[in-house]
């Protein structure tokens, strides 16, 4: 009975407790729901931020890719320009512009860093390549260095870098006969008498000479076959190199008065064309080449000073021939001539075996030495005499800083006789005008296309460094 009374007395408190238990459950559910909502909203916000960041990163990456594509396209463009006649002038004037890559709808901009046409910054070129994508942009700064590399190139005509002045012989025979030949001349103009433009060009094509560097005798010293040098005391040294029996450079006994002799007082070598071996001869100093009517000369002669040709036993009704090795084969394409060009002890530069000639148009740079007849600082050529029916022919490319006559130290190209050149005559001394005067006639003839390949210096752009700004 007492328990019943207590329960009745405490009944409001029990009811209150039961009511509080339901509210707390509801509150718990609400709080859990709010938490899930907050987590969901937070997750969605995070995903949205991540998507936005990914989109931005993707756009930036695409912009950087566009800048890199533009860099490669721009580098290719620069190297194409540098090989053209006025390429360097155009490059100096490049300030800004757009680059079209494989997709013509895509435009990539470039801007020159620093002033254009600034002679102080010669051979130094800095460009910003700007790529854009999806609102993002990337700047790739590229430093280019303009260098010269010795490569195989094609010389398509004769050169008179200092200018050319021609006259006429008695009987109005022209000093210069060059039908169908291209001449590269200073200022693009040949002058005649009284410094007036020479108008009797016929089929001669004249174009303006573009200043550049040319292959030098020193470039071929280590790539010749018979090397003749002189020390400070005037003592001579002789070496063999690049031959089948002597692939590396070895010192040898100098051939005293056999096919090469030396005059110590004048530092002059004399090479007998009648008994000379086939190959590339390199001389320190002057060299006199004796051409003989009984023997065709087939070799390359290189000298650090002057090359002089003389006709041995000069009489009437005689023919004298001097051939660069490859030109000797090109004249007739006779297989028998290959054994003369590539004998048993054959030159390795342009022969792959006995009687086996390499193609000089390939990437082997020094095989093109087979297209060079003479390379020197100055050049003195003796010609034939028409009245005596003496025919003198030079086949191959000849490169000299200036041309001089036999009895003059001037830069003028004066001589007596008729000189037939089958190849390119390249007088590359820019300060010396070539004057053709006196009883002299120069006949230039087209060489075979394959015979025009020679080592040349080409300006190329190399990357000095790239970085994204």
mmCIF file with all atom_site columns, C-alpha atoms in Angstrom, residues 137-245:
data_model
loop_
_atom_site.group_PDB
_atom_site.id
_atom_site.type_symbol
_atom_site.label_atom_id
_atom_site.label_alt_id
_atom_site.label_comp_id
_atom_site.label_asym_id
_atom_site.label_entity_id
_atom_site.label_seq_id
_atom_site.pdbx_PDB_ins_code
_atom_site.Cartn_x
_atom_site.Cartn_y
_atom_site.Cartn_z
_atom_site.occupancy
_atom_site.B_iso_or_equiv
_atom_site.pdbx_formal_charge
_atom_site.auth_seq_id
_atom_site.auth_comp_id
_atom_site.auth_asym_id
_atom_site.auth_atom_id
_atom_site.pdbx_PDB_model_num
ATOM 1   C CA . UNK A 1 137 ? 48.881  32.467 -70.925  1.00 0.00 ? 137 UNK A CA 1
ATOM 2   C CA . UNK A 1 138 ? 52.506  31.314 -70.700  1.00 0.00 ? 138 UNK A CA 1
ATOM 3   C CA . UNK A 1 139 ? 55.665  33.172 -71.682  1.00 0.00 ? 139 UNK A CA 1
ATOM 4   C CA . UNK A 1 140 ? 58.696  31.179 -72.773  1.00 0.00 ? 140 UNK A CA 1
ATOM 5   C CA . UNK A 1 141 ? 61.852  33.291 -72.995  1.00 0.00 ? 141 UNK A CA 1
ATOM 6   C CA . UNK A 1 142 ? 64.421  31.917 -75.442  1.00 0.00 ? 142 UNK A CA 1
ATOM 7   C CA . UNK A 1 143 ? 67.983  33.120 -75.901  1.00 0.00 ? 143 UNK A CA 1
ATOM 8   C CA . UNK A 1 144 ? 69.420  32.392 -79.364  1.00 0.00 ? 144 UNK A CA 1
ATOM 9   C CA . UNK A 1 145 ? 73.100  32.545 -80.297  1.00 0.00 ? 145 UNK A CA 1
ATOM 10  C CA . UNK A 1 146 ? 74.082  33.024 -83.938  1.00 0.00 ? 146 UNK A CA 1
ATOM 11  C CA . UNK A 1 147 ? 77.070  30.803 -84.744  1.00 0.00 ? 147 UNK A CA 1
ATOM 12  C CA . UNK A 1 148 ? 78.858  29.584 -87.844  1.00 0.00 ? 148 UNK A CA 1
ATOM 13  C CA . UNK A 1 149 ? 79.232  25.897 -88.625  1.00 0.00 ? 149 UNK A CA 1
ATOM 14  C CA . UNK A 1 150 ? 81.210  24.280 -91.413  1.00 0.00 ? 150 UNK A CA 1
ATOM 15  C CA . UNK A 1 151 ? 78.769  22.246 -93.468  1.00 0.00 ? 151 UNK A CA 1
ATOM 16  C CA . UNK A 1 152 ? 78.347  20.852 -96.944  1.00 0.00 ? 152 UNK A CA 1
ATOM 17  C CA . UNK A 1 153 ? 76.735  23.430 -99.195  1.00 0.00 ? 153 UNK A CA 1
ATOM 18  C CA . UNK A 1 154 ? 76.210  24.135 -102.869 1.00 0.00 ? 154 UNK A CA 1
ATOM 19  C CA . UNK A 1 155 ? 77.988  27.007 -104.596 1.00 0.00 ? 155 UNK A CA 1
ATOM 20  C CA . UNK A 1 156 ? 75.989  27.890 -107.682 1.00 0.00 ? 156 UNK A CA 1
ATOM 21  C CA . UNK A 1 157 ? 78.234  30.518 -109.238 1.00 0.00 ? 157 UNK A CA 1
ATOM 22  C CA . UNK A 1 158 ? 81.502  32.429 -109.197 1.00 0.00 ? 158 UNK A CA 1
ATOM 23  C CA . UNK A 1 159 ? 82.129  35.188 -106.650 1.00 0.00 ? 159 UNK A CA 1
ATOM 24  C CA . UNK A 1 160 ? 83.860  38.556 -106.918 1.00 0.00 ? 160 UNK A CA 1
ATOM 25  C CA . UNK A 1 161 ? 83.358  39.854 -103.386 1.00 0.00 ? 161 UNK A CA 1
ATOM 26  C CA . UNK A 1 162 ? 85.269  43.108 -103.866 1.00 0.00 ? 162 UNK A CA 1
ATOM 27  C CA . UNK A 1 163 ? 83.704  43.945 -107.211 1.00 0.00 ? 163 UNK A CA 1
ATOM 28  C CA . UNK A 1 164 ? 84.495  43.180 -110.847 1.00 0.00 ? 164 UNK A CA 1
ATOM 29  C CA . UNK A 1 165 ? 85.753  45.438 -113.641 1.00 0.00 ? 165 UNK A CA 1
ATOM 30  C CA . UNK A 1 166 ? 86.228  44.006 -117.140 1.00 0.00 ? 166 UNK A CA 1
ATOM 31  C CA . UNK A 1 167 ? 87.472  45.339 -120.452 1.00 0.00 ? 167 UNK A CA 1
ATOM 32  C CA . UNK A 1 168 ? 88.124  44.049 -123.941 1.00 0.00 ? 168 UNK A CA 1
ATOM 33  C CA . UNK A 1 169 ? 91.108  42.595 -125.728 1.00 0.00 ? 169 UNK A CA 1
ATOM 34  C CA . UNK A 1 170 ? 92.303  43.705 -129.143 1.00 0.00 ? 170 UNK A CA 1
ATOM 35  C CA . UNK A 1 171 ? 89.689  42.769 -131.707 1.00 0.00 ? 171 UNK A CA 1
ATOM 36  C CA . UNK A 1 172 ? 86.920  43.493 -129.168 1.00 0.00 ? 172 UNK A CA 1
ATOM 37  C CA . UNK A 1 173 ? 87.179  40.083 -127.517 1.00 0.00 ? 173 UNK A CA 1
ATOM 38  C CA . UNK A 1 174 ? 85.720  40.330 -124.021 1.00 0.00 ? 174 UNK A CA 1
ATOM 39  C CA . UNK A 1 175 ? 87.925  39.761 -121.009 1.00 0.00 ? 175 UNK A CA 1
ATOM 40  C CA . UNK A 1 176 ? 85.108  37.795 -119.438 1.00 0.00 ? 176 UNK A CA 1
ATOM 41  C CA . UNK A 1 177 ? 83.181  35.020 -121.158 1.00 0.00 ? 177 UNK A CA 1
ATOM 42  C CA . UNK A 1 178 ? 80.648  33.371 -118.887 1.00 0.00 ? 178 UNK A CA 1
ATOM 43  C CA . UNK A 1 179 ? 77.570  32.425 -120.870 1.00 0.00 ? 179 UNK A CA 1
ATOM 44  C CA . UNK A 1 180 ? 74.893  30.797 -118.735 1.00 0.00 ? 180 UNK A CA 1
ATOM 45  C CA . UNK A 1 181 ? 76.858  31.387 -115.537 1.00 0.00 ? 181 UNK A CA 1
ATOM 46  C CA . UNK A 1 182 ? 75.762  33.165 -112.365 1.00 0.00 ? 182 UNK A CA 1
ATOM 47  C CA . UNK A 1 183 ? 78.168  35.732 -110.919 1.00 0.00 ? 183 UNK A CA 1
ATOM 48  C CA . UNK A 1 184 ? 77.852  37.033 -107.370 1.00 0.00 ? 184 UNK A CA 1
ATOM 49  C CA . UNK A 1 185 ? 79.365  40.522 -107.377 1.00 0.00 ? 185 UNK A CA 1
ATOM 50  C CA . UNK A 1 186 ? 79.688  43.380 -104.916 1.00 0.00 ? 186 UNK A CA 1
ATOM 51  C CA . UNK A 1 187 ? 76.677  45.701 -105.207 1.00 0.00 ? 187 UNK A CA 1
ATOM 52  C CA . UNK A 1 188 ? 75.293  43.420 -107.914 1.00 0.00 ? 188 UNK A CA 1
ATOM 53  C CA . UNK A 1 189 ? 77.034  45.376 -110.673 1.00 0.00 ? 189 UNK A CA 1
ATOM 54  C CA . UNK A 1 190 ? 79.834  44.609 -113.134 1.00 0.00 ? 190 UNK A CA 1
ATOM 55  C CA . UNK A 1 191 ? 81.732  47.641 -114.415 1.00 0.00 ? 191 UNK A CA 1
ATOM 56  C CA . UNK A 1 192 ? 83.466  48.205 -117.727 1.00 0.00 ? 192 UNK A CA 1
ATOM 57  C CA . UNK A 1 193 ? 85.696  50.959 -119.014 1.00 0.00 ? 193 UNK A CA 1
ATOM 58  C CA . UNK A 1 194 ? 85.551  54.381 -117.334 1.00 0.00 ? 194 UNK A CA 1
ATOM 59  C CA . UNK A 1 195 ? 83.703  52.827 -114.382 1.00 0.00 ? 195 UNK A CA 1
ATOM 60  C CA . UNK A 1 196 ? 80.508  52.565 -116.373 1.00 0.00 ? 196 UNK A CA 1
ATOM 61  C CA . UNK A 1 197 ? 78.178  49.589 -115.903 1.00 0.00 ? 197 UNK A CA 1
ATOM 62  C CA . UNK A 1 198 ? 79.138  46.678 -118.130 1.00 0.00 ? 198 UNK A CA 1
ATOM 63  C CA . UNK A 1 199 ? 76.190  46.042 -120.430 1.00 0.00 ? 199 UNK A CA 1
ATOM 64  C CA . UNK A 1 200 ? 77.401  43.199 -122.649 1.00 0.00 ? 200 UNK A CA 1
ATOM 65  C CA . UNK A 1 201 ? 76.343  40.520 -120.220 1.00 0.00 ? 201 UNK A CA 1
ATOM 66  C CA . UNK A 1 202 ? 74.673  38.192 -122.715 1.00 0.00 ? 202 UNK A CA 1
ATOM 67  C CA . UNK A 1 203 ? 73.365  35.244 -120.716 1.00 0.00 ? 203 UNK A CA 1
ATOM 68  C CA . UNK A 1 204 ? 75.376  36.080 -117.583 1.00 0.00 ? 204 UNK A CA 1
ATOM 69  C CA . UNK A 1 205 ? 73.227  36.332 -114.463 1.00 0.00 ? 205 UNK A CA 1
ATOM 70  C CA . UNK A 1 206 ? 74.499  38.872 -111.930 1.00 0.00 ? 206 UNK A CA 1
ATOM 71  C CA . UNK A 1 207 ? 73.333  39.018 -108.338 1.00 0.00 ? 207 UNK A CA 1
ATOM 72  C CA . UNK A 1 208 ? 74.474  41.014 -105.338 1.00 0.00 ? 208 UNK A CA 1
ATOM 73  C CA . UNK A 1 209 ? 77.223  39.511 -103.210 1.00 0.00 ? 209 UNK A CA 1
ATOM 74  C CA . UNK A 1 210 ? 76.196  38.842 -99.603  1.00 0.00 ? 210 UNK A CA 1
ATOM 75  C CA . UNK A 1 211 ? 78.995  39.172 -97.069  1.00 0.00 ? 211 UNK A CA 1
ATOM 76  C CA . UNK A 1 212 ? 79.889  35.924 -95.307  1.00 0.00 ? 212 UNK A CA 1
ATOM 77  C CA . UNK A 1 213 ? 82.844  33.802 -94.277  1.00 0.00 ? 213 UNK A CA 1
ATOM 78  C CA . UNK A 1 214 ? 84.379  31.126 -96.473  1.00 0.00 ? 214 UNK A CA 1
ATOM 79  C CA . UNK A 1 215 ? 86.373  27.997 -95.886  1.00 0.00 ? 215 UNK A CA 1
ATOM 80  C CA . UNK A 1 216 ? 90.046  28.721 -95.147  1.00 0.00 ? 216 UNK A CA 1
ATOM 81  C CA . UNK A 1 217 ? 93.249  26.739 -95.751  1.00 0.00 ? 217 UNK A CA 1
ATOM 82  C CA . UNK A 1 218 ? 93.598  26.143 -92.014  1.00 0.00 ? 218 UNK A CA 1
ATOM 83  C CA . UNK A 1 219 ? 90.255  24.330 -91.986  1.00 0.00 ? 219 UNK A CA 1
ATOM 84  C CA . UNK A 1 220 ? 91.732  21.527 -94.076  1.00 0.00 ? 220 UNK A CA 1
ATOM 85  C CA . UNK A 1 221 ? 95.167  20.978 -92.577  1.00 0.00 ? 221 UNK A CA 1
ATOM 86  C CA . UNK A 1 222 ? 94.169  17.944 -90.522  1.00 0.00 ? 222 UNK A CA 1
ATOM 87  C CA . UNK A 1 223 ? 91.987  16.612 -93.326  1.00 0.00 ? 223 UNK A CA 1
ATOM 88  C CA . UNK A 1 224 ? 94.578  16.591 -96.105  1.00 0.00 ? 224 UNK A CA 1
ATOM 89  C CA . UNK A 1 225 ? 96.776  13.722 -97.285  1.00 0.00 ? 225 UNK A CA 1
ATOM 90  C CA . UNK A 1 226 ? 100.201 15.266 -97.875  1.00 0.00 ? 226 UNK A CA 1
ATOM 91  C CA . UNK A 1 227 ? 101.037 17.994 -95.361  1.00 0.00 ? 227 UNK A CA 1
ATOM 92  C CA . UNK A 1 228 ? 104.097 20.225 -95.748  1.00 0.00 ? 228 UNK A CA 1
ATOM 93  C CA . UNK A 1 229 ? 104.910 22.687 -92.976  1.00 0.00 ? 229 UNK A CA 1
ATOM 94  C CA . UNK A 1 230 ? 107.754 25.047 -92.005  1.00 0.00 ? 230 UNK A CA 1
ATOM 95  C CA . UNK A 1 231 ? 108.894 25.930 -88.483  1.00 0.00 ? 231 UNK A CA 1
ATOM 96  C CA . UNK A 1 232 ? 110.191 29.257 -87.179  1.00 0.00 ? 232 UNK A CA 1
ATOM 97  C CA . UNK A 1 233 ? 113.731 28.419 -88.331  1.00 0.00 ? 233 UNK A CA 1
ATOM 98  C CA . UNK A 1 234 ? 112.579 27.684 -91.852  1.00 0.00 ? 234 UNK A CA 1
ATOM 99  C CA . UNK A 1 235 ? 113.034 23.943 -91.503  1.00 0.00 ? 235 UNK A CA 1
ATOM 100 C CA . UNK A 1 236 ? 110.499 21.811 -93.364  1.00 0.00 ? 236 UNK A CA 1
ATOM 101 C CA . UNK A 1 237 ? 108.411 18.943 -92.057  1.00 0.00 ? 237 UNK A CA 1
ATOM 102 C CA . UNK A 1 238 ? 106.355 16.471 -94.055  1.00 0.00 ? 238 UNK A CA 1
ATOM 103 C CA . UNK A 1 239 ? 103.455 14.319 -92.892  1.00 0.00 ? 239 UNK A CA 1
ATOM 104 C CA . UNK A 1 240 ? 101.033 11.784 -94.302  1.00 0.00 ? 240 UNK A CA 1
ATOM 105 C CA . UNK A 1 241 ? 97.420  11.417 -93.157  1.00 0.00 ? 241 UNK A CA 1
ATOM 106 C CA . UNK A 1 242 ? 93.979  10.190 -94.184  1.00 0.00 ? 242 UNK A CA 1
ATOM 107 C CA . UNK A 1 243 ? 95.381  7.563  -96.543  1.00 0.00 ? 243 UNK A CA 1
ATOM 108 C CA . UNK A 1 244 ? 94.635  3.847  -96.612  1.00 0.00 ? 244 UNK A CA 1
ATOM 109 C CA . UNK A 1 245 ? 98.206  3.061  -95.535  1.00 0.00 ? 245 UNK A CA 1
#
